[in-house]
Short mmCIF file of C-alpha atoms and ligand atoms in Angstrom, two decimals:
data_model
loop_
_atom_site.label_atom_id
_atom_site.label_comp_id
_atom_site.label_asym_id
_atom_site.label_seq_id
_atom_site.Cartn_x
_atom_site.Cartn_y
_atom_site.Cartn_z
CA UNK A 1 0.00 0.00 0.00
CA UNK A 2 1.12 3.58 -0.68
CA UNK A 3 0.31 6.00 2.17
CA UNK A 4 -1.78 8.63 0.41
CA UNK A 5 -3.62 9.51 3.60
CA UNK A 6 -5.88 12.22 2.17
CA UNK A 7 -7.97 9.53 0.49
CA UNK A 8 -9.07 8.60 4.00
CA UNK A 9 -10.61 11.91 5.03
CA UNK A 10 -14.38 11.23 5.34
CA UNK A 11 -15.16 14.25 3.11
CA UNK A 12 -12.86 12.95 0.35
CA UNK A 13 -14.41 9.49 0.49
CA UNK A 14 -17.90 11.01 0.38
CA UNK A 15 -16.86 13.01 -2.69
CA UNK A 16 -15.69 9.82 -4.38
CA UNK A 17 -18.96 8.09 -3.43
CA UNK A 18 -21.03 10.91 -4.98
CA UNK A 19 -18.97 10.74 -8.19
CA UNK A 20 -19.42 6.95 -8.36
CA UNK A 21 -23.17 7.34 -7.87
CA UNK A 22 -23.31 9.73 -10.83
CA UNK A 23 -24.46 12.69 -8.72
CA UNK A 24 -21.82 15.05 -10.17
CA UNK A 25 -22.17 13.92 -13.80
CA UNK A 26 -19.36 14.27 -16.31
CA UNK A 27 -16.34 15.96 -14.76
CA UNK A 28 -15.07 19.09 -16.50
CA UNK A 29 -12.60 20.61 -14.04
CA UNK A 30 -10.39 19.62 -11.11
CA UNK A 31 -8.14 22.20 -9.47
CA UNK A 32 -6.08 21.59 -6.38
CA UNK A 33 -3.59 23.62 -4.34
CA UNK A 34 -1.31 22.50 -1.55
CA UNK A 35 0.32 25.50 0.12
CA UNK A 36 2.77 25.87 3.02
CA UNK A 37 5.04 28.66 4.29
CA UNK A 38 7.81 27.05 6.31
CA UNK A 39 10.91 27.83 4.20
CA UNK A 40 10.25 31.44 3.18
CA UNK A 41 13.05 32.69 5.46
CA UNK A 42 16.27 32.53 3.33
CA UNK A 43 18.17 31.80 6.56
CA UNK A 44 16.32 28.49 7.02
CA UNK A 45 18.84 25.62 6.83
CA UNK A 46 19.34 23.25 3.93
CA UNK A 47 17.36 20.31 5.39
CA UNK A 48 16.97 16.97 3.57
CA UNK A 49 13.71 18.07 1.97
CA UNK A 50 15.67 20.71 0.00
CA UNK A 51 18.19 18.28 -1.50
CA UNK A 52 17.49 16.28 -4.63
CA UNK A 53 19.59 13.25 -3.69
CA UNK A 54 17.54 12.64 -0.52
CA UNK A 55 14.10 14.11 -1.36
CA UNK A 56 13.92 13.58 -5.15
CA UNK A 57 12.13 16.89 -5.63
CA UNK A 58 10.77 19.73 -3.47
CA UNK A 59 7.17 20.93 -3.25
CA UNK A 60 6.39 18.71 -6.24
CA UNK A 61 7.14 15.33 -4.64
CA UNK A 62 6.27 16.32 -1.08
CA UNK A 63 3.01 18.22 -1.59
CA UNK A 64 2.25 17.78 -5.27
CA UNK A 65 2.20 13.98 -5.03
CA UNK A 66 -0.77 14.18 -2.64
CA UNK A 67 -2.90 16.35 -4.90
CA UNK A 68 -1.88 14.33 -7.95
CA UNK A 69 -3.14 11.24 -6.14
CA UNK A 70 -6.39 13.03 -5.25
CA UNK A 71 -6.77 14.04 -8.89
CA UNK A 72 -6.39 10.39 -9.93
CA UNK A 73 -8.64 9.19 -7.07
CA UNK A 74 -11.49 11.56 -7.92
CA UNK A 75 -11.16 12.16 -11.67
CA UNK A 76 -8.95 9.46 -13.19
CA UNK A 77 -5.70 9.12 -15.09
CA UNK A 78 -3.69 12.16 -16.16
CA UNK A 79 -2.75 12.08 -19.85
CA UNK A 80 -0.56 15.19 -20.21
CA UNK A 81 0.77 18.19 -18.29
CA UNK A 82 2.17 21.64 -18.97
CA UNK A 83 4.13 22.96 -16.03
CA UNK A 84 6.74 25.20 -14.51
CA UNK A 85 8.82 24.86 -11.37
CA UNK A 86 10.50 27.60 -9.38
CA UNK A 87 13.24 27.79 -6.75
CA UNK A 88 12.98 31.16 -5.04
CA UNK A 89 15.98 30.71 -2.70
CA UNK A 90 18.69 28.73 -4.51
CA UNK A 91 21.25 28.83 -1.70
CA UNK A 92 20.79 28.44 2.06
CA UNK A 93 22.98 27.88 5.12
CA UNK A 94 24.38 24.44 4.40
CA UNK A 95 24.53 24.62 0.61
CA UNK A 96 22.73 24.76 -2.72
CA UNK A 97 19.00 24.06 -3.01
CA UNK A 98 18.55 21.81 -6.05
CA UNK A 99 14.79 21.16 -5.74
CA UNK A 100 11.72 23.25 -6.52
CA UNK A 101 10.16 25.58 -3.95
CA UNK A 102 6.93 25.64 -5.98
CA UNK A 103 5.31 24.26 -9.10
CA UNK A 104 2.31 25.15 -11.27
CA UNK A 105 0.77 22.68 -13.70
CA UNK A 106 -2.09 22.49 -16.17
CA UNK A 107 -3.34 18.92 -16.47
CA UNK A 108 -5.36 17.01 -19.05
CA UNK A 109 -7.25 13.93 -17.88
CA UNK A 110 -7.99 10.83 -19.93
CA UNK A 111 -11.74 11.36 -19.33
CA UNK A 112 -11.63 14.76 -21.05
CA UNK A 113 -11.55 16.90 -17.90
CA UNK A 114 -8.94 19.63 -17.49
CA UNK A 115 -7.47 21.13 -14.36
CA UNK A 116 -4.69 22.86 -12.51
CA UNK A 117 -2.38 21.66 -9.76
CA UNK A 118 -0.20 23.92 -7.64
CA UNK A 119 2.04 23.48 -4.61
CA UNK A 120 4.38 25.82 -2.82
CA UNK A 121 6.28 26.24 0.44
CA UNK A 122 6.37 30.02 -0.06
CA UNK A 123 2.81 31.07 0.80
CA UNK A 124 2.79 33.40 3.80
CA UNK A 125 0.00 32.48 6.18
CA UNK A 126 -0.65 29.06 4.67
CA UNK A 127 0.26 26.34 7.19
CA UNK A 128 -0.84 23.09 5.58
CA UNK A 129 -3.47 24.35 3.18
CA UNK A 130 -4.70 21.63 0.85
CA UNK A 131 -7.79 22.61 -1.13
CA UNK A 132 -9.51 21.19 -4.18
CA UNK A 133 -12.58 21.90 -6.28
CA UNK A 134 -14.25 19.71 -8.84
CA UNK A 135 -16.90 20.82 -11.35
CA UNK A 136 -19.16 18.41 -13.21
CA UNK A 137 -22.21 18.59 -15.47
CA UNK A 138 -24.58 18.01 -12.55
CA UNK A 139 -22.77 19.70 -9.69
CA UNK A 140 -19.59 20.83 -7.99
CA UNK A 141 -17.72 19.93 -4.82
CA UNK A 142 -14.97 21.66 -2.85
CA UNK A 143 -12.78 20.69 0.11
CA UNK A 144 -10.42 22.61 2.40
CA UNK A 145 -8.13 20.66 4.74
CA UNK A 146 -8.26 23.53 7.24
CA UNK A 147 -12.00 22.68 7.58
CA UNK A 148 -11.52 18.90 7.33
CA UNK A 149 -15.02 17.78 8.32
CA UNK A 150 -16.75 19.82 5.64
CA UNK A 151 -17.57 19.12 2.01
CA UNK A 152 -18.99 21.98 -0.02
CA UNK A 153 -21.55 20.59 -2.48
CA UNK A 154 -23.64 22.23 -5.14
CA UNK A 155 -26.12 20.03 -7.02
CA UNK A 156 -27.93 21.49 -9.99
CA UNK A 157 -31.68 21.54 -9.55
CA UNK A 158 -31.64 20.75 -5.84
CA UNK A 159 -34.46 22.06 -3.68
CA UNK A 160 -35.68 24.66 -2.72
CA UNK A 161 -35.13 25.78 -6.26
CA UNK A 162 -34.02 28.63 -8.43
CA UNK A 163 -33.96 31.40 -5.86
CA UNK A 164 -31.70 29.55 -3.42
CA UNK A 165 -29.22 27.65 -5.54
CA UNK A 166 -25.58 27.52 -4.49
CA UNK A 167 -23.08 25.59 -2.42
CA UNK A 168 -24.18 23.92 0.79
CA UNK A 169 -21.81 23.03 3.60
CA UNK A 170 -22.17 19.36 4.49
CA UNK A 171 -20.61 18.39 7.82
CA UNK A 172 -19.43 14.86 7.01
CA UNK A 173 -20.13 13.40 10.44
CA UNK A 174 -23.45 11.54 10.18
CA UNK A 175 -23.68 7.88 11.15
CA UNK A 176 -24.12 6.95 7.46
CA UNK A 177 -21.03 8.89 6.33
CA UNK A 178 -17.74 7.15 5.44
CA UNK A 179 -15.72 5.85 8.44
CA UNK A 180 -18.17 7.29 10.94
CA UNK A 181 -19.22 3.90 12.31
CA UNK A 182 -15.78 3.69 13.99
CA UNK A 183 -16.17 6.96 15.92
CA UNK A 184 -18.29 9.27 17.99
CA UNK A 185 -21.93 10.31 17.94
CA UNK A 186 -22.77 12.47 14.90
CA UNK A 187 -21.19 15.90 14.80
CA UNK A 188 -18.32 15.05 17.20
CA UNK A 189 -15.64 15.97 14.74
CA UNK A 190 -12.50 14.28 13.39
CA UNK A 191 -9.02 15.66 12.64
CA UNK A 192 -5.97 15.00 10.48
CA UNK A 193 -4.77 12.00 12.50
CA UNK A 194 -8.06 10.12 12.06
CA UNK A 195 -7.40 9.77 8.34
CA UNK A 196 -4.11 8.04 9.21
CA UNK A 197 -6.02 5.67 11.50
CA UNK A 198 -8.53 4.92 8.72
CA UNK A 199 -5.60 4.24 6.41
CA UNK A 200 -3.95 1.85 8.86
CA UNK A 201 -7.28 0.08 9.44
CA UNK A 202 -7.65 -0.31 5.67
CA UNK A 203 -4.10 -1.65 5.40
CA UNK A 204 -4.51 -4.15 8.25
CA UNK A 205 -7.93 -5.30 6.94
CA UNK A 206 -6.32 -6.01 3.56
CA UNK A 207 -3.56 -8.04 5.24
CA UNK A 208 -6.21 -9.96 7.17
CA UNK A 209 -7.93 -10.73 3.86
CA UNK A 210 -11.09 -8.79 4.73
CA UNK A 211 -10.78 -6.25 1.91
CA UNK A 212 -8.72 -5.20 -1.10
CA UNK A 213 -6.34 -2.22 -1.02
CA UNK A 214 -7.85 -0.89 -4.24
CA UNK A 215 -9.89 1.04 -5.20
CA UNK A 216 -10.17 3.14 -2.02
CA UNK A 217 -6.60 2.73 -0.82
CA UNK A 218 -3.58 3.48 -2.98
CA UNK A 219 -1.34 0.55 -3.87
CA UNK A 220 2.21 0.52 -5.33
CA UNK A 221 0.81 1.06 -8.84
CA UNK A 222 -0.94 4.23 -7.64
CA UNK A 223 2.29 5.40 -6.01
CA UNK A 224 4.18 4.67 -9.22
CA UNK A 225 1.60 6.50 -11.36
CA UNK A 226 1.68 9.57 -9.12
CA UNK A 227 5.49 9.53 -9.46
CA UNK A 228 5.19 9.42 -13.28
CA UNK A 229 2.90 12.46 -13.21
CA UNK A 230 5.52 14.21 -11.04
CA UNK A 231 8.17 13.22 -13.60
CA UNK A 232 6.07 14.60 -16.46
CA UNK A 233 5.64 17.90 -14.57
CA UNK A 234 9.40 18.09 -13.98
CA UNK A 235 10.07 17.29 -17.68
CA UNK A 236 7.62 19.94 -18.84
CA UNK A 237 9.21 22.52 -16.53
CA UNK A 238 12.58 21.72 -18.12
CA UNK A 239 11.54 21.53 -21.78
CA UNK A 240 8.92 24.29 -21.67
CA UNK A 241 6.68 21.91 -23.61
CA UNK A 242 3.42 20.08 -22.93
CA UNK A 243 4.49 16.58 -21.85
CA UNK A 244 2.51 13.33 -22.08
CA UNK A 245 2.55 11.15 -18.95
CA UNK A 246 4.33 7.91 -19.81
CA UNK A 247 3.50 4.74 -17.87
CA UNK A 248 5.92 1.87 -18.30
CA UNK A 249 4.82 -1.74 -18.19
CA UNK A 250 6.74 -4.52 -16.49
N1 NAD B 301 1.57 11.56 4.40
C1 NAD B 301 1.81 12.74 4.93
O1 NAD B 301 0.91 13.53 5.00
C2 NAD B 301 3.18 13.08 5.42
C3 NAD B 301 3.35 14.21 6.18
C4 NAD B 301 4.62 14.50 6.67
C5 NAD B 301 5.70 13.67 6.37
N2 NAD B 301 5.49 12.59 5.59
C6 NAD B 301 6.62 11.70 5.27
O2 NAD B 301 7.13 11.15 6.47
C7 NAD B 301 8.56 11.01 6.39
C8 NAD B 301 9.24 11.76 7.53
O3 NAD B 301 8.92 13.14 7.43
P1 NAD B 301 9.20 14.15 8.64
O4 NAD B 301 8.55 15.43 8.31
O5 NAD B 301 8.84 13.48 9.92
O6 NAD B 301 10.78 14.31 8.51
P2 NAD B 301 11.80 14.83 9.60
O7 NAD B 301 12.99 15.32 8.89
O8 NAD B 301 11.12 15.77 10.56
O9 NAD B 301 12.14 13.52 10.43
C9 NAD B 301 12.91 12.49 9.86
C10 NAD B 301 13.53 11.71 11.03
O10 NAD B 301 14.21 10.57 10.51
C11 NAD B 301 15.48 10.47 11.19
N3 NAD B 301 16.40 9.74 10.32
C12 NAD B 301 16.98 10.16 9.17
N4 NAD B 301 17.75 9.19 8.65
C13 NAD B 301 17.66 8.13 9.47
C14 NAD B 301 18.24 6.83 9.47
N5 NAD B 301 19.05 6.43 8.48
N6 NAD B 301 17.90 5.99 10.47
C15 NAD B 301 17.07 6.37 11.46
N7 NAD B 301 16.48 7.61 11.51
C16 NAD B 301 16.78 8.46 10.54
C17 NAD B 301 15.90 11.91 11.41
O11 NAD B 301 16.85 12.00 12.43
C18 NAD B 301 14.56 12.55 11.79
O12 NAD B 301 14.29 12.45 13.17
C19 NAD B 301 8.96 11.54 5.02
O13 NAD B 301 9.08 10.47 4.12
C20 NAD B 301 7.81 12.42 4.64
O14 NAD B 301 7.67 12.57 3.25
C21 NAD B 301 4.25 12.26 5.13
#
């Protein structure tokens, strides 16, 4: 299993459930941002996360991989990307920074949807701000990790009708909501760590033969595919060209 823990937020799982049930219709757009602020100070040391030989890449592999996985989890495979990467502070106490501080990417999905992905460690005021929005023919959904129990949902044609259309804030903490059977009475909220517990439960259940890792957990193939999307983003940032995502077979 590959530890993409954000799949295990109840709001994310509910979003996936609504897509599977056809409630959102054909997906047109997916845009996700993962923003942090912790290395803005140029005097911050060259830690392992800022070195290519230990971390592989910067914001792309650390933060981008999570939103790439969410894009695949909610929308499907990514066919091609157009991207840029930026290192704002190329030298720090301890040496040269050879990874990206931020990346921006336009993505094309196999299903025909389009979207944008963005991650940065240079966003003043953003602590661990992962947000996404998805727009389909029948509705839209949005999520903000800083409000982890909530899923914003707009469904076209929902009651009470034309004069009061718009997003509603669903608190994903009813007894019938994903994962809730393991926890508290309704409305007694969950945090970041609970998604990790859901993930470990999923992992152990799969080992015990009670469930499969896929489709709700990420397996090695999902980890590999997210890494190939990262590679395509890095290639596009280097070539300045739109790059197809290439998946190799064994
Ligand atoms: N899924 C998520 O949301 C999420 C969030 C944060 C971190 N992570 C991942 O968790 C891992 C750790 O991240 P972190 O933020 O805790 O990093 P960190 O730098 O704060 O901690 C790493 C620890 O590993 C120790 N260490 C390094 N090399 C070691 C070795 N050879 N043997 C034993 N210990 C060693 C270091 O001394 C340090 O205490 C990373 O792979 C990171 O990508 C995942």
